[in-house]
Amino acid sequence: LNHDMTLPEFKFIWYMEYSHRMWGRAVGLAYILPAAYFWRRGWLSRPLKGRVLALCGLVCFQGLLGWYMVKSGLEEKPDSYDIPRVSQYRLAAHLGSALVLYSASLWTGLSLLLPQHKLPETKQLLRLRQYAHGTTALIFLTALSGAFVAGLDAGLVYNSFPKMGERWIPDDLLAFSPVLRNIFENPTTVQFDHRILGIASVTAVTALYLFSRKIPLPRRTRMAVTSLLAVACMQ
């Protein structure tokens, strides 16, 4: 399929892959070596030891998932003349575990660096926390749906917005059978779902920001919510 690829073009994709692998290994060392040192010096509390073990395990699992994902793109498919690509399922798993690892690392770091605010557990504050957790789950789901878009090249199917072509809902939205396959394997449905989830995420973040304005919150929390809205709009 790429018989006309030149040596410089091959080198470009080779170095991209090589750099990604080396960067991943450097991340693994940045976790494991300091963790072993801090553990040996007795600087980790018992709860923190469990968290550090989980993070180091997740780093190793992430590398294994990356290998498993790339392997799917190298499998011979004698009856297929399609562009070789990795499994969208494995790509979503690789991205999802990376997001979990990053979020857990950031949460752990901030928990150690910043003292926890002691706020009165009002009904409004509990609602805000629940809504923030729900918004987090929605954003995570949106990101995972983006992996399916990338894995299927679904972004190339329609290039108009807000309509998809001339229609709000495309004709081939449920073209695959059984119906459930469309959500994960139909490029049109995958792009449609990603659009809906993206709009829903921005709406949820905006609602979270507006709701937070009605509650007396610490300056740090207000900065976090405002930053979240700014990044959502930029995204």
Coordinates of C-alpha atoms in Angstrom, one line a residue:
L1 CA 0.0 0.0 0.0
N2 CA 3.0 2.3 0.6
H3 CA 5.3 1.1 -2.2
D4 CA 6.2 4.7 -3.2
M5 CA 7.3 5.7 0.4
T6 CA 10.8 7.2 0.3
L7 CA 13.5 6.5 2.9
P8 CA 13.2 10.0 4.5
E9 CA 9.4 9.4 4.8
F10 CA 9.9 6.1 6.5
K11 CA 12.5 7.6 8.8
F12 CA 10.0 10.2 9.9
I13 CA 7.3 7.7 11.0
W14 CA 10.1 5.4 12.5
Y15 CA 11.5 8.2 14.7
M16 CA 8.0 9.2 15.8
E17 CA 7.4 5.6 17.0
Y18 CA 10.8 5.3 18.5
S19 CA 10.5 8.6 20.4
H20 CA 7.2 7.6 21.8
R21 CA 8.6 4.3 23.1
M22 CA 11.6 6.0 24.6
W23 CA 9.5 8.7 26.2
G24 CA 7.2 6.0 27.7
R25 CA 10.2 4.1 29.1
A26 CA 11.5 7.4 30.6
V27 CA 8.2 7.9 32.3
G28 CA 8.4 4.4 33.7
L29 CA 11.8 5.1 35.2
A30 CA 10.6 8.5 36.5
Y31 CA 8.0 6.6 38.5
I32 CA 9.8 3.5 39.6
L33 CA 13.3 4.7 40.5
P34 CA 12.2 7.6 42.9
A35 CA 9.5 5.3 44.3
A36 CA 12.1 2.7 45.2
Y37 CA 14.4 5.4 46.7
F38 CA 11.6 7.0 48.8
W39 CA 10.4 3.6 49.9
R40 CA 13.9 2.6 51.0
R41 CA 14.4 5.8 52.9
G42 CA 11.1 5.3 54.8
W43 CA 9.5 8.5 53.5
L44 CA 6.2 6.9 52.4
S45 CA 3.3 6.4 54.7
R46 CA 1.4 3.1 54.6
P47 CA -1.5 4.6 52.5
L48 CA 0.9 6.2 50.2
K49 CA 2.8 3.0 49.7
G50 CA -0.4 1.4 48.3
R51 CA -0.9 4.3 46.0
V52 CA 2.7 4.3 44.8
L53 CA 2.5 0.6 44.1
A54 CA -0.8 1.1 42.1
L55 CA 0.8 3.9 40.1
C56 CA 3.9 1.9 39.3
G57 CA 1.7 -1.1 38.3
L58 CA -0.4 1.1 36.1
V59 CA 2.7 2.4 34.3
C60 CA 3.8 -1.1 33.5
F61 CA 0.3 -2.0 32.5
Q62 CA 0.2 1.0 30.2
G63 CA 3.4 -0.1 28.4
L64 CA 1.9 -3.6 28.0
L65 CA -1.3 -2.2 26.5
G66 CA 0.8 -0.1 24.1
W67 CA 2.6 -3.2 22.8
Y68 CA -0.8 -5.0 22.6
M69 CA -2.3 -2.1 20.6
V70 CA 0.6 -1.9 18.1
K71 CA 0.5 -5.6 17.6
S72 CA -3.0 -5.3 16.3
G73 CA -1.8 -3.0 13.5
L74 CA 0.9 -5.5 12.3
E75 CA -1.4 -8.5 11.9
E76 CA -1.7 -9.9 8.4
K77 CA -5.1 -9.6 6.8
P78 CA -5.0 -11.4 3.5
D79 CA -8.6 -10.6 2.5
S80 CA -8.3 -6.9 3.3
Y81 CA -6.9 -4.1 1.2
D82 CA -7.7 -1.4 3.7
I83 CA -5.0 0.9 5.2
P84 CA -3.2 -0.9 8.1
R85 CA -4.4 0.5 11.4
V86 CA -4.5 -0.6 15.1
S87 CA -7.6 -1.9 16.7
Q88 CA -9.8 1.0 17.9
Y89 CA -10.7 -1.0 21.0
R90 CA -7.1 -1.3 22.0
L91 CA -6.4 2.3 21.1
A92 CA -9.2 3.4 23.4
A93 CA -7.9 1.1 26.2
H94 CA -4.4 2.6 25.8
L95 CA -5.7 6.2 25.9
G96 CA -8.1 5.4 28.8
S97 CA -5.4 3.9 31.0
A98 CA -3.1 6.8 30.2
L99 CA -5.8 9.3 31.3
V100 CA -6.4 7.3 34.5
L101 CA -2.6 7.2 35.2
Y102 CA -2.2 10.9 34.6
S103 CA -5.3 11.9 36.7
A104 CA -4.2 9.6 39.6
S105 CA -0.7 11.0 39.5
L106 CA -1.9 14.6 39.5
W107 CA -4.4 13.9 42.3
T108 CA -1.7 12.3 44.4
G109 CA 0.7 15.1 43.8
L110 CA -1.8 17.8 44.6
S111 CA -3.0 15.9 47.7
L112 CA 0.6 16.0 49.0
L113 CA 1.4 19.6 48.0
L114 CA -1.8 21.4 48.9
P115 CA -3.6 21.1 52.3
Q116 CA -7.2 20.0 52.1
H117 CA -9.8 22.7 52.7
K118 CA -12.1 22.0 55.7
L119 CA -15.4 23.2 54.4
P120 CA -18.9 22.8 56.0
E121 CA -20.7 19.9 54.3
T122 CA -23.7 21.9 53.0
K123 CA -26.3 20.5 50.7
Q124 CA -25.1 22.7 47.9
L125 CA -21.4 21.7 48.3
L126 CA -22.4 18.0 48.2
R127 CA -24.4 18.6 45.0
L128 CA -21.5 20.5 43.5
R129 CA -19.1 17.6 44.3
Q130 CA -21.5 15.0 42.8
Y131 CA -22.0 17.1 39.7
A132 CA -18.2 17.5 39.3
H133 CA -17.8 13.7 39.5
G134 CA -20.4 13.2 36.9
T135 CA -18.8 15.8 34.6
T136 CA -15.5 14.1 35.0
A137 CA -17.0 10.8 33.9
L138 CA -18.6 12.5 30.9
I139 CA -15.3 14.1 29.8
F140 CA -13.5 10.8 30.2
L141 CA -16.2 9.1 28.0
T142 CA -15.8 11.9 25.4
A143 CA -12.0 11.4 25.3
L144 CA -12.5 7.6 24.9
S145 CA -14.9 8.2 22.0
G146 CA -12.2 10.3 20.4
A147 CA -9.9 7.2 20.4
F148 CA -12.6 5.4 18.4
V149 CA -12.7 8.3 16.0
A150 CA -8.9 8.2 15.5
G151 CA -8.8 4.4 15.3
L152 CA -11.5 4.3 12.5
D153 CA -10.4 7.5 10.8
A154 CA -14.0 8.5 11.4
G155 CA -13.1 12.2 11.3
L156 CA -12.7 11.9 7.5
V157 CA -16.3 10.8 7.0
Y158 CA -18.0 14.3 7.5
N159 CA -16.3 17.7 7.6
S160 CA -19.3 19.9 8.2
F161 CA -20.7 21.2 11.5
P162 CA -23.2 21.3 13.1
K163 CA -24.9 19.2 10.4
M164 CA -23.3 16.0 9.0
G165 CA -23.5 16.7 5.3
E166 CA -27.0 18.0 4.6
R167 CA -28.6 16.2 7.5
W168 CA -28.8 16.5 11.3
I169 CA -28.9 12.7 11.6
P170 CA -27.1 10.8 8.9
D171 CA -28.9 8.0 7.0
D172 CA -26.2 5.4 7.7
L173 CA -26.2 5.9 11.4
L174 CA -27.4 2.4 12.1
A175 CA -26.1 0.6 8.9
F176 CA -24.4 -2.2 10.8
S177 CA -26.0 -5.2 12.3
P178 CA -26.4 -5.9 15.2
V179 CA -27.2 -2.3 16.2
L180 CA -24.6 -2.3 19.0
R181 CA -21.8 -2.7 16.5
N182 CA -22.5 0.8 15.1
I183 CA -21.4 2.5 18.3
F184 CA -17.9 1.0 18.1
E185 CA -17.3 0.1 14.4
N186 CA -19.5 2.4 12.2
P187 CA -17.3 5.5 11.4
T188 CA -20.5 7.7 10.9
T189 CA -21.9 6.6 14.3
V190 CA -18.6 7.0 16.0
Q191 CA -18.2 10.6 14.7
F192 CA -21.8 11.4 15.6
D193 CA -21.4 10.1 19.1
H194 CA -18.2 12.0 19.6
R195 CA -19.9 15.3 18.5
I196 CA -22.8 14.7 20.9
L197 CA -20.5 13.8 23.8
G198 CA -18.3 16.8 23.1
I199 CA -21.3 19.2 23.1
A200 CA -22.6 17.5 26.2
S201 CA -19.2 17.9 28.0
V202 CA -18.9 21.6 27.2
T203 CA -22.5 22.1 28.4
A204 CA -21.9 20.2 31.6
V205 CA -18.7 22.2 32.3
T206 CA -20.5 25.5 31.7
A207 CA -23.4 24.4 34.0
L208 CA -20.8 23.4 36.7
Y209 CA -19.2 26.8 36.4
L210 CA -22.5 28.7 36.7
F211 CA -23.6 26.5 39.7
S212 CA -20.2 27.1 41.5
R213 CA -20.8 30.8 41.3
K214 CA -23.7 30.5 43.6
I215 CA -21.7 28.8 46.4
P216 CA -19.1 30.4 48.6
L217 CA -15.9 28.6 47.6
P218 CA -12.2 29.0 48.4
R219 CA -10.1 30.9 45.9
R220 CA -8.2 27.8 44.8
T221 CA -11.5 26.0 43.9
R222 CA -12.8 29.0 42.0
M223 CA -9.6 29.1 40.0
A224 CA -9.9 25.4 39.2
V225 CA -13.5 25.7 38.0
T226 CA -12.7 28.8 35.9
S227 CA -9.7 27.1 34.4
L228 CA -11.9 24.0 33.6
L229 CA -14.3 26.2 31.7
A230 CA -11.5 28.0 29.8
V231 CA -9.9 24.7 28.7
A232 CA -13.3 23.2 27.7
C233 CA -14.0 26.2 25.4
M234 CA -10.4 26.0 23.9
Q235 CA -10.8 22.3 23.4

